[in-house]
Structure formats: C-alpha cells, structure tokens
Tab-separated table of C-alpha atoms and ligand atoms in Angstrom:
chain	number	residue	atom	x	y	z
A	1	MET	CA	-23.191	-1.831	-2.047
A	2	ALA	CA	-24.132	-3.018	1.470
A	3	SER	CA	-24.233	-0.090	4.044
A	4	VAL	CA	-21.518	0.614	6.329
A	5	SER	CA	-23.431	-1.055	9.024
A	6	ALA	CA	-24.035	-4.183	7.113
A	7	LEU	CA	-20.428	-4.411	5.888
A	8	THR	CA	-19.064	-3.914	9.409
A	9	ARG	CA	-21.403	-6.582	10.693
A	10	VAL	CA	-20.007	-8.895	8.046
A	11	ILE	CA	-16.470	-7.827	8.654
A	12	LEU	CA	-16.330	-8.098	12.256
A	13	GLY	CA	-19.036	-10.595	12.902
A	14	LYS	CA	-20.703	-8.548	15.614
A	15	THR	CA	-23.582	-6.344	15.719
A	16	ALA	CA	-22.586	-2.969	14.265
A	17	LEU	CA	-25.508	-0.674	13.459
A	18	ASN	CA	-26.151	2.903	12.742
A	19	ALA	CA	-25.972	4.712	16.079
A	20	ARG	CA	-28.991	6.599	15.225
A	21	ALA	CA	-31.012	3.495	14.191
A	22	VAL	CA	-30.780	1.195	17.078
A	23	ALA	CA	-31.220	0.978	20.828
A	24	PRO	CA	-28.015	1.362	22.953
A	25	SER	CA	-28.016	-2.306	23.769
A	26	ALA	CA	-26.214	-3.352	20.493
A	27	GLY	CA	-22.961	-3.620	22.391
A	28	PHE	CA	-20.525	-3.136	19.531
A	29	VAL	CA	-21.214	0.371	18.503
A	30	LYS	CA	-20.318	3.217	20.711
A	31	PHE	CA	-23.305	5.471	21.370
A	32	TYR	CA	-22.861	9.056	21.790
A	33	SER	CA	-25.406	10.354	24.221
A	34	ALA	CA	-26.231	13.232	21.976
A	35	ALA	CA	-25.632	11.603	18.552
A	36	PRO	CA	-26.152	14.307	15.990
A	37	ALA	CA	-28.860	13.677	13.520
A	38	TYR	CA	-26.883	13.689	10.359
A	39	GLU	CA	-28.598	13.709	7.007
A	40	ASN	CA	-25.583	13.347	4.542
A	41	ILE	CA	-23.268	11.185	6.422
A	42	LYS	CA	-23.533	8.145	8.763
A	43	THR	CA	-21.064	7.676	11.696
A	44	GLU	CA	-20.293	4.474	13.688
A	45	VAL	CA	-17.536	3.521	16.101
A	46	VAL	CA	-16.086	0.147	14.827
A	47	GLY	CA	-13.246	-2.275	15.418
A	48	SER	CA	-12.763	-4.943	18.040
A	49	LYS	CA	-11.600	-2.373	20.509
A	50	LYS	CA	-14.276	0.180	19.410
A	51	ASN	CA	-11.561	2.722	18.787
A	52	VAL	CA	-12.044	3.522	15.038
A	53	GLY	CA	-14.435	6.317	14.033
A	54	LEU	CA	-16.110	5.438	10.761
A	55	ILE	CA	-17.746	8.074	8.530
A	56	GLN	CA	-19.667	7.218	5.542
A	57	LEU	CA	-20.583	9.889	3.151
A	58	HIS	CA	-24.263	9.210	2.349
A	59	ARG	CA	-25.857	11.270	-0.409
A	60	PRO	CA	-26.440	8.525	-2.923
A	61	LYS	CA	-28.618	10.392	-5.359
A	62	ALA	CA	-25.920	12.897	-6.072
A	63	LEU	CA	-22.978	10.436	-5.842
A	64	ASN	CA	-21.864	11.964	-2.644
A	65	ALA	CA	-21.389	15.329	-4.182
A	66	LEU	CA	-19.901	17.611	-1.491
A	67	CYS	CA	-22.575	20.154	-0.832
A	68	LYS	CA	-22.156	22.524	2.113
A	69	PRO	CA	-24.492	20.680	4.515
A	70	LEU	CA	-22.563	17.483	3.892
A	71	PHE	CA	-19.338	19.227	4.557
A	72	VAL	CA	-20.607	20.978	7.744
A	73	GLU	CA	-21.587	17.418	9.000
A	74	LEU	CA	-18.292	15.738	7.928
A	75	GLY	CA	-16.353	18.509	9.676
A	76	LYS	CA	-18.375	18.114	12.903
A	77	ALA	CA	-18.083	14.287	12.820
A	78	VAL	CA	-14.364	14.604	12.383
A	79	VAL	CA	-13.957	17.210	15.174
A	80	ASP	CA	-16.046	14.982	17.514
A	81	PHE	CA	-14.084	11.943	16.881
A	82	ASP	CA	-10.820	13.954	17.118
A	83	LYS	CA	-11.932	15.088	20.675
A	84	ASP	CA	-12.921	11.632	21.780
A	85	ASP	CA	-10.030	9.988	23.658
A	86	SER	CA	-11.413	6.440	22.904
A	87	ILE	CA	-10.902	6.978	19.127
A	88	ALA	CA	-7.549	6.187	17.707
A	89	ALA	CA	-8.105	6.804	13.988
A	90	ILE	CA	-10.901	7.989	11.735
A	91	VAL	CA	-11.918	6.262	8.406
A	92	ILE	CA	-13.826	8.190	5.741
A	93	THR	CA	-15.510	6.231	3.093
A	94	GLY	CA	-18.362	6.495	0.570
A	95	SER	CA	-20.418	3.969	-1.397
A	96	GLU	CA	-19.286	1.353	-3.858
A	97	LYS	CA	-20.241	3.616	-6.777
A	98	ALA	CA	-18.721	6.908	-5.485
A	99	PHE	CA	-16.436	8.063	-2.665
A	100	ALA	CA	-17.449	11.615	-3.802
A	101	ALA	CA	-18.096	12.888	-7.278
A	102	GLY	CA	-16.822	16.328	-6.441
A	103	ALA	CA	-18.153	19.601	-5.100
A	104	ASP	CA	-21.803	20.027	-5.758
A	105	ILE	CA	-21.916	21.547	-9.141
A	106	LYS	CA	-25.677	22.387	-8.819
A	107	GLU	CA	-25.081	24.135	-5.478
A	108	MET	CA	-22.194	26.291	-6.766
A	109	GLN	CA	-23.606	27.014	-10.215
A	110	ASN	CA	-24.706	30.475	-9.340
A	111	ASN	CA	-21.862	31.380	-6.905
A	112	THR	CA	-19.966	34.509	-7.629
A	113	TYR	CA	-16.445	35.587	-6.682
A	114	SER	CA	-17.844	37.843	-4.130
A	115	SER	CA	-20.157	35.228	-2.633
A	116	ASN	CA	-17.236	32.710	-2.502
A	117	ASN	CA	-15.095	35.249	-0.781
A	118	LYS	CA	-17.717	36.706	1.675
A	119	GLY	CA	-19.346	33.341	2.453
A	120	GLY	CA	-16.071	31.608	3.287
A	121	PHE	CA	-16.696	28.901	0.605
A	122	LEU	CA	-14.747	25.699	1.491
A	123	ARG	CA	-14.095	26.923	5.096
A	124	GLU	CA	-15.215	23.616	6.633
A	125	TRP	CA	-12.297	21.772	4.868
A	126	GLU	CA	-10.029	22.999	7.607
A	127	ASP	CA	-11.890	20.870	10.063
A	128	ILE	CA	-10.468	17.852	8.390
A	129	SER	CA	-6.958	19.178	7.690
A	130	ASN	CA	-6.622	20.337	11.346
A	131	CYS	CA	-7.515	16.839	12.765
A	132	GLY	CA	-4.678	15.556	14.966
A	133	LYS	CA	-5.589	11.936	14.596
A	134	PRO	CA	-4.857	9.842	11.484
A	135	VAL	CA	-7.594	10.116	8.960
A	136	ILE	CA	-7.797	7.307	6.365
A	137	ALA	CA	-9.701	7.479	3.163
A	138	ALA	CA	-11.258	4.232	1.888
A	139	VAL	CA	-12.121	4.937	-1.676
A	140	ASN	CA	-14.381	2.899	-3.871
A	141	GLY	CA	-15.844	4.263	-7.162
A	142	PHE	CA	-15.519	7.908	-8.135
A	143	ALA	CA	-13.165	10.239	-6.305
A	144	LEU	CA	-13.367	13.230	-8.566
A	145	GLY	CA	-12.653	16.979	-8.088
A	146	GLY	CA	-13.458	17.733	-4.524
A	147	GLY	CA	-13.819	13.962	-3.830
A	148	CYS	CA	-10.071	13.451	-4.982
A	149	GLU	CA	-9.200	16.508	-2.964
A	150	LEU	CA	-11.010	15.142	0.194
A	151	ALA	CA	-9.167	11.678	-0.217
A	152	MET	CA	-5.782	13.700	-0.596
A	153	LEU	CA	-6.674	15.702	2.567
A	154	CYS	CA	-6.564	12.387	4.421
A	155	ASP	CA	-3.339	10.873	5.743
A	156	ILE	CA	-3.495	7.620	3.861
A	157	ILE	CA	-5.593	6.468	0.938
A	158	TYR	CA	-6.621	2.780	0.499
A	159	ALA	CA	-8.688	2.132	-2.741
A	160	GLY	CA	-10.941	-0.476	-4.077
A	161	GLU	CA	-9.837	-1.889	-7.513
A	162	LYS	CA	-12.638	-0.134	-9.267
A	163	ALA	CA	-11.810	3.334	-7.889
A	164	LYS	CA	-11.379	6.199	-10.351
A	165	PHE	CA	-9.586	9.427	-9.343
A	166	GLY	CA	-9.519	12.616	-11.243
A	167	GLN	CA	-9.639	16.446	-11.113
A	168	PRO	CA	-12.131	17.138	-13.963
A	169	GLU	CA	-12.876	20.776	-12.955
A	170	ILE	CA	-11.247	21.965	-16.284
A	171	ASN	CA	-14.308	20.378	-18.044
A	172	ILE	CA	-16.600	22.684	-16.225
A	173	GLY	CA	-14.466	25.921	-16.698
A	174	THR	CA	-12.706	26.008	-13.255
A	175	ILE	CA	-9.761	24.624	-11.534
A	176	PRO	CA	-9.335	22.451	-8.443
A	177	GLY	CA	-9.918	24.604	-5.382
A	178	ALA	CA	-9.419	22.377	-2.381
A	179	GLY	CA	-5.801	21.334	-2.716
A	180	GLY	CA	-5.822	19.495	-6.200
A	181	THR	CA	-3.165	21.757	-7.761
A	182	GLN	CA	-1.062	21.660	-4.610
A	183	ARG	CA	-1.385	18.269	-3.148
A	184	LEU	CA	-1.542	16.215	-6.156
A	185	PRO	CA	1.939	17.321	-7.527
A	186	ARG	CA	3.351	16.475	-4.061
A	187	TYR	CA	1.904	12.983	-4.294
A	188	VAL	CA	2.612	12.179	-7.999
A	189	GLY	CA	5.037	14.767	-9.347
A	190	LYS	CA	4.510	17.634	-11.660
A	191	SER	CA	4.181	16.049	-15.099
A	192	LYS	CA	1.345	13.574	-13.974
A	193	ALA	CA	-0.425	16.115	-11.892
A	194	MET	CA	-0.401	18.548	-14.836
A	195	GLU	CA	-1.736	15.805	-17.111
A	196	ILE	CA	-4.487	15.046	-14.599
A	197	VAL	CA	-5.439	18.616	-13.965
A	198	LEU	CA	-5.248	19.902	-17.513
A	199	THR	CA	-7.026	17.006	-19.270
A	200	GLY	CA	-9.671	16.167	-16.684
A	201	ASN	CA	-8.976	12.492	-17.468
A	202	PHE	CA	-9.614	9.839	-14.817
A	203	ILE	CA	-7.022	7.409	-13.528
A	204	ASP	CA	-7.811	4.000	-12.123
A	205	ALA	CA	-6.826	2.566	-8.785
A	206	HIS	CA	-3.895	0.561	-9.979
A	207	GLU	CA	-2.453	3.692	-11.833
A	208	ALA	CA	-2.955	5.706	-8.736
A	209	GLU	CA	-1.166	3.159	-6.667
A	210	LYS	CA	1.757	3.167	-9.130
A	211	MET	CA	1.871	6.969	-8.913
A	212	GLY	CA	1.963	6.976	-5.108
A	213	LEU	CA	-1.428	8.556	-4.620
A	214	VAL	CA	-2.933	5.435	-3.201
A	215	SER	CA	-0.873	3.240	-0.726
A	216	LYS	CA	-2.862	-0.116	-1.473
A	217	VAL	CA	-5.513	-1.499	-3.685
A	218	PHE	CA	-8.026	-4.112	-2.485
A	219	PRO	CA	-10.987	-6.025	-3.938
A	220	VAL	CA	-14.073	-3.749	-3.671
A	221	ASP	CA	-15.638	-5.835	-1.020
A	222	LYS	CA	-12.482	-6.078	1.118
A	223	LEU	CA	-11.657	-2.394	1.093
A	224	LEU	CA	-13.449	-1.291	4.226
A	225	GLU	CA	-12.360	-4.378	6.222
A	226	GLU	CA	-8.785	-3.740	5.330
A	227	THR	CA	-8.884	-0.037	5.972
A	228	ILE	CA	-10.431	-0.606	9.407
A	229	LYS	CA	-7.665	-3.168	10.131
A	230	LEU	CA	-5.097	-0.470	9.282
A	231	ALA	CA	-6.811	1.913	11.570
A	232	GLU	CA	-6.834	-0.701	14.335
A	233	ARG	CA	-3.154	-1.306	13.827
A	234	ILE	CA	-2.415	2.381	14.240
A	235	GLY	CA	-4.610	2.205	17.338
A	236	THR	CA	-2.295	-0.225	19.077
A	237	HIS	CA	0.321	2.652	19.383
A	238	SER	CA	0.432	5.447	21.750
A	239	PRO	CA	-2.079	8.112	20.568
A	240	LEU	CA	0.211	10.949	21.742
A	241	ILE	CA	3.142	9.611	19.741
A	242	VAL	CA	1.036	8.832	16.695
A	243	LYS	CA	-0.125	12.509	16.719
A	244	LEU	CA	3.445	13.656	16.896
A	245	ALA	CA	4.451	11.335	14.031
A	246	LYS	CA	1.653	12.702	11.884
A	247	GLN	CA	2.743	16.193	12.603
A	248	ALA	CA	6.320	15.426	11.690
A	249	VAL	CA	5.469	13.692	8.392
A	250	ASN	CA	3.086	16.518	7.466
A	251	GLN	CA	5.927	19.039	8.082
A	252	ALA	CA	7.729	17.479	5.172
A	253	TYR	CA	5.156	19.081	2.879
A	254	GLU	CA	5.624	22.517	4.452
A	255	THR	CA	9.281	23.279	4.606
A	256	THR	CA	12.881	22.711	3.376
A	257	LEU	CA	14.669	19.485	4.078
A	258	LYS	CA	17.036	21.315	6.538
A	259	SER	CA	14.172	22.857	8.649
A	260	GLY	CA	12.062	19.695	8.395
A	261	LEU	CA	14.883	17.665	9.729
A	262	GLN	CA	15.265	20.214	12.612
A	263	PHE	CA	11.539	19.978	13.288
A	264	GLU	CA	11.721	16.094	13.282
A	265	LYS	CA	14.617	16.179	15.676
A	266	SER	CA	12.832	18.536	18.169
A	267	ILE	CA	9.690	16.252	18.027
A	268	PHE	CA	11.900	13.160	18.471
A	269	TYR	CA	13.689	14.792	21.582
A	270	GLY	CA	10.142	15.761	22.759
A	271	THR	CA	9.080	12.164	22.838
A	272	PHE	CA	11.571	11.651	25.594
A	273	ALA	CA	9.385	13.930	27.762
A	274	THR	CA	6.448	11.470	27.469
A	275	GLU	CA	5.519	8.471	29.616
A	276	ASP	CA	4.581	6.492	26.559
A	277	ARG	CA	8.115	6.623	25.158
A	278	LYS	CA	9.572	5.456	28.510
A	279	GLU	CA	6.924	2.689	28.491
A	280	GLY	CA	7.501	1.743	24.953
A	281	MET	CA	11.219	1.188	25.377
A	282	THR	CA	10.891	-0.387	28.798
A	283	ALA	CA	8.355	-2.939	27.432
A	284	PHE	CA	10.805	-3.959	24.662
A	285	ILE	CA	13.522	-4.510	27.146
A	286	GLU	CA	11.303	-6.446	29.457
A	287	LYS	CA	9.908	-8.428	26.426
A	288	ARG	CA	6.342	-7.559	27.119
A	289	ALA	CA	3.655	-5.572	25.282
A	290	PRO	CA	3.611	-1.880	26.011
A	291	ASN	CA	0.785	-0.315	28.010
A	292	PHE	CA	0.399	3.123	26.486
A	293	LYS	CA	-1.419	5.804	28.536
A	294	ASN	CA	-1.550	8.612	26.133
A	295	GLU	CA	0.745	10.629	28.371
B	301	TC6	C1	-14.151	21.583	-3.534
B	301	TC6	C2	-13.360	22.629	-4.315
B	301	TC6	C3	-13.390	22.585	-5.834
B	301	TC6	C4	-13.953	21.422	-6.458
B	301	TC6	C5	-14.615	21.410	-7.513
B	301	TC6	C6	-15.287	20.223	-8.048
B	301	TC6	O1	-15.237	19.236	-7.482
B	301	TC6	S1	-16.183	20.470	-9.440
B	301	TC6	C7	-16.940	18.874	-9.731
B	301	TC6	C8	-15.954	17.850	-10.199
B	301	TC6	N1	-16.582	16.594	-10.565
B	301	TC6	C9	-17.187	16.402	-11.750
B	301	TC6	O2	-17.094	17.123	-12.641
B	301	TC6	C10	-17.825	15.124	-11.878
B	301	TC6	C11	-19.349	15.270	-12.221
B	301	TC6	N2	-20.030	14.047	-12.347
B	301	TC6	C12	-19.862	13.200	-13.441
B	301	TC6	O3	-19.172	13.388	-14.278
B	301	TC6	C13	-20.728	11.886	-13.348
B	301	TC6	O4	-21.752	12.207	-12.520
B	301	TC6	C14	-19.945	10.635	-13.137
B	301	TC6	C15	-18.946	10.378	-14.275
B	301	TC6	C16	-19.269	10.891	-11.845
B	301	TC6	C17	-20.970	9.477	-13.004
B	301	TC6	O5	-21.806	9.439	-14.124
B	301	TC6	P1	-23.000	8.563	-14.110
B	301	TC6	O6	-23.650	8.618	-15.476
B	301	TC6	O7	-22.632	7.176	-13.478
B	301	TC6	O8	-24.079	9.222	-13.069
B	301	TC6	P2	-24.861	10.610	-13.298
B	301	TC6	O9	-23.983	11.572	-13.960
B	301	TC6	O10	-26.218	10.342	-13.721
B	301	TC6	O11	-24.982	11.054	-11.754
B	301	TC6	C18	-25.961	10.698	-10.873
B	301	TC6	C19	-26.526	11.939	-10.143
B	301	TC6	O12	-25.565	12.461	-9.452
B	301	TC6	C20	-25.401	13.837	-9.817
B	301	TC6	N3	-24.025	14.319	-9.669
B	301	TC6	C21	-22.930	13.725	-10.004
B	301	TC6	N4	-21.740	14.447	-9.723
B	301	TC6	C22	-22.289	15.603	-9.246
B	301	TC6	C23	-21.687	16.695	-8.758
B	301	TC6	N5	-20.299	16.898	-8.704
B	301	TC6	N6	-22.383	17.794	-8.327
B	301	TC6	C24	-23.778	17.695	-8.311
B	301	TC6	N7	-24.360	16.551	-8.792
B	301	TC6	C25	-23.738	15.575	-9.205
B	301	TC6	C26	-25.849	13.844	-11.265
B	301	TC6	O13	-26.308	15.251	-11.602
B	301	TC6	C27	-27.007	12.937	-11.164
B	301	TC6	O14	-28.141	13.589	-10.598
B	301	TC6	P3	-29.545	13.773	-11.492
B	301	TC6	O15	-29.275	14.499	-12.653
B	301	TC6	O16	-29.941	12.315	-11.733
B	301	TC6	O17	-30.450	14.410	-10.511
C-alpha cells in the first residue's frame, strides 16, 4: 500500500509529506516546531484547510501489533492533536494489510497478573477515549483483538472492503481486555458479540457494516480519501458544538434513557450560552454561511 504521505498527495493533489521527513516549505503539511520523533506511527496534518490530524500506525513487520511504545506514541499524538485548536478531527489508520492485528502477543507473553496490575497495562488507551474531538478509524486489512477494540474506541469506523474484524483472544487463552466484551455488544447486540468473542471468527467489512459496527465501506484505495472527507465535513461545524454533540452521543452508552435525555437537554440548553449557536441560527436566517469562532 502507498504510504499515508503518498496517498494524501494523490488524494488532494498537493504536497503532503511526512512532517519529519521534509523541510517546512512543503506548504500543505502543518509542521510542529517540536515534531516528536515517532518510531511506530506517522503523523500529518491533511485536508484542504489543514484541519485534519492523520495518524498512521506504522509497525509493518508486526502488522501494527499494539506494543506499548506504539500506544504511548499514539496516545501522545492524539493528545497533541486534541490540544491543537487548528485541528477539527483526527483520523487513525493503518496499512492496507492491517489496521492492527491486536495487542502485541510477543510483548505480553510473559506478563503476569501482578505485572499487568502494577504496571498499569493498557493505561494509555485512556488518552484516546478521553479525546474531546471526533476520532475516526479508517480500517483496511486486519482489525483484530486490540485492533478491533482500538477501532471501536473511535467515534466512527469507515472500512475498506477487504477489512476483517475479530476478537480472536479466545484462541490464545484470554479474553478481550480493552473494550471488546463491552463495546462490541453495544454496537452489534449480544448474540453477534457472543459469537464473535466465543468463536474468535473474523467478520468481513460488509458483515461489519450490516451489524452496525462500521458506518460505511469503500474500495480499499478510496478509504482514506473518504475518511478525510468525512473529517473535513465535521470540520465545517463549530468545534465547540461538535465536542458537545460527541459528549451527548457518548452519554447514551453510559446511562439510562431517562437520564441520557436529561443530559442531552442540559447540553442542548447549554448551546444557547455559546456564540456559535447564535451565529449558526443567525446565519441561517440571513441566508449566509456561518462563521463559527469556537466560542
Ligand atoms: C489490548 C487488550 C487485549 C487485547 C488482546 C489482543 O489483542 S491478543 C491478539 C489478538 N490478535 C490475534 O490473535 C491475531 C494474531 N495474528 C494473526 O493471527 C495473523 O498474524 C494474521 C491472521 C493477522 C495474519 O496472518 P499472516 O500469515 O498474513 O501474517 P503473519 O502471521 O506471518 O504475521 C506477520 C508478522 O506479524 C506478527 N504478528 C501478527 N500479529 C501479531 C500480534 N498480535 N502480536 C505480535 N506479533 C504479531 C507475526 O508474528 C509475524 O511476525 P514474524 O513471526 O514474521 O516475526
């Protein structure tokens, strides 16, 4: 598969290169003055308005198995993009062969209950679940075990037509540990989640879409382009209101309908305390495009 850089060049017809690899004259990529030297991921800022943070998992020899150093880097990249006011949404992708083939089995082979517990195994995952901005997974290839859980940690999953999802932990004598037993039933219902978790069988992209795990399926080579377009579309709205909308939808997974509706109403009322709500409604009435200020 072409690299993220090559793909985004093709997609957007502009110079889009790895921020670490080129001089800051490239024009299209936003360069961080202190761009971290990542080893297991690549980051770029893409989109015609340079407002989409793109993270590519890049451990090709291990099919992007999620070793701790990778996750530390991924967490840092997500936190950095979340803090950056010029970024509207974040896209996480892998390679054509693998989004991620799971937690790193070789790394955790000799873990013990005690080392997991004392070492805070999986702690970095919270950096992604705590992100206030929309995070979109663009999944080509294998999304297995922790890879499927990482995709489910994202707010929206788009998939390439050859993607394969699964929770095969049962094959290696353990169970999903980063949300597979909790998020999967919420996406696909109990019977299908049980089948996936108890058999370890893989499901393809179209099945995943039918089940509601994935929102759309694209040809492999169009996936990233379409996902970036989605992020850009979200980026046309008020970042403040997008954040509130994300919080409100996520609350549906945390509570009863009654208290969820109460939460939604208080957030809805709260939008009337923002400049962007006023601007949005005023722009509609004045038949012009809104000029959101994130306030
Ligand atoms: C997060 C919380 C809890 C989560 C738990 C989990 O996710 S448990 C995990 C749940 N996931 C699984 O159980 C899936 C495990 N993976 C597989 O079943 C297969 O690799 C495959 C079907 C994805 C692809 O088959 P294929 O014949 O096309 O490719 P190939 O097999 O030749 O692999 C190429 C190289 O990548 C390596 N590597 C791959 N995955 C991992 C990994 N997770 N780890 C480490 N390494 C991994 C593989 O060893 C090989 O390296 P080598 O030996 O050349 O140095």
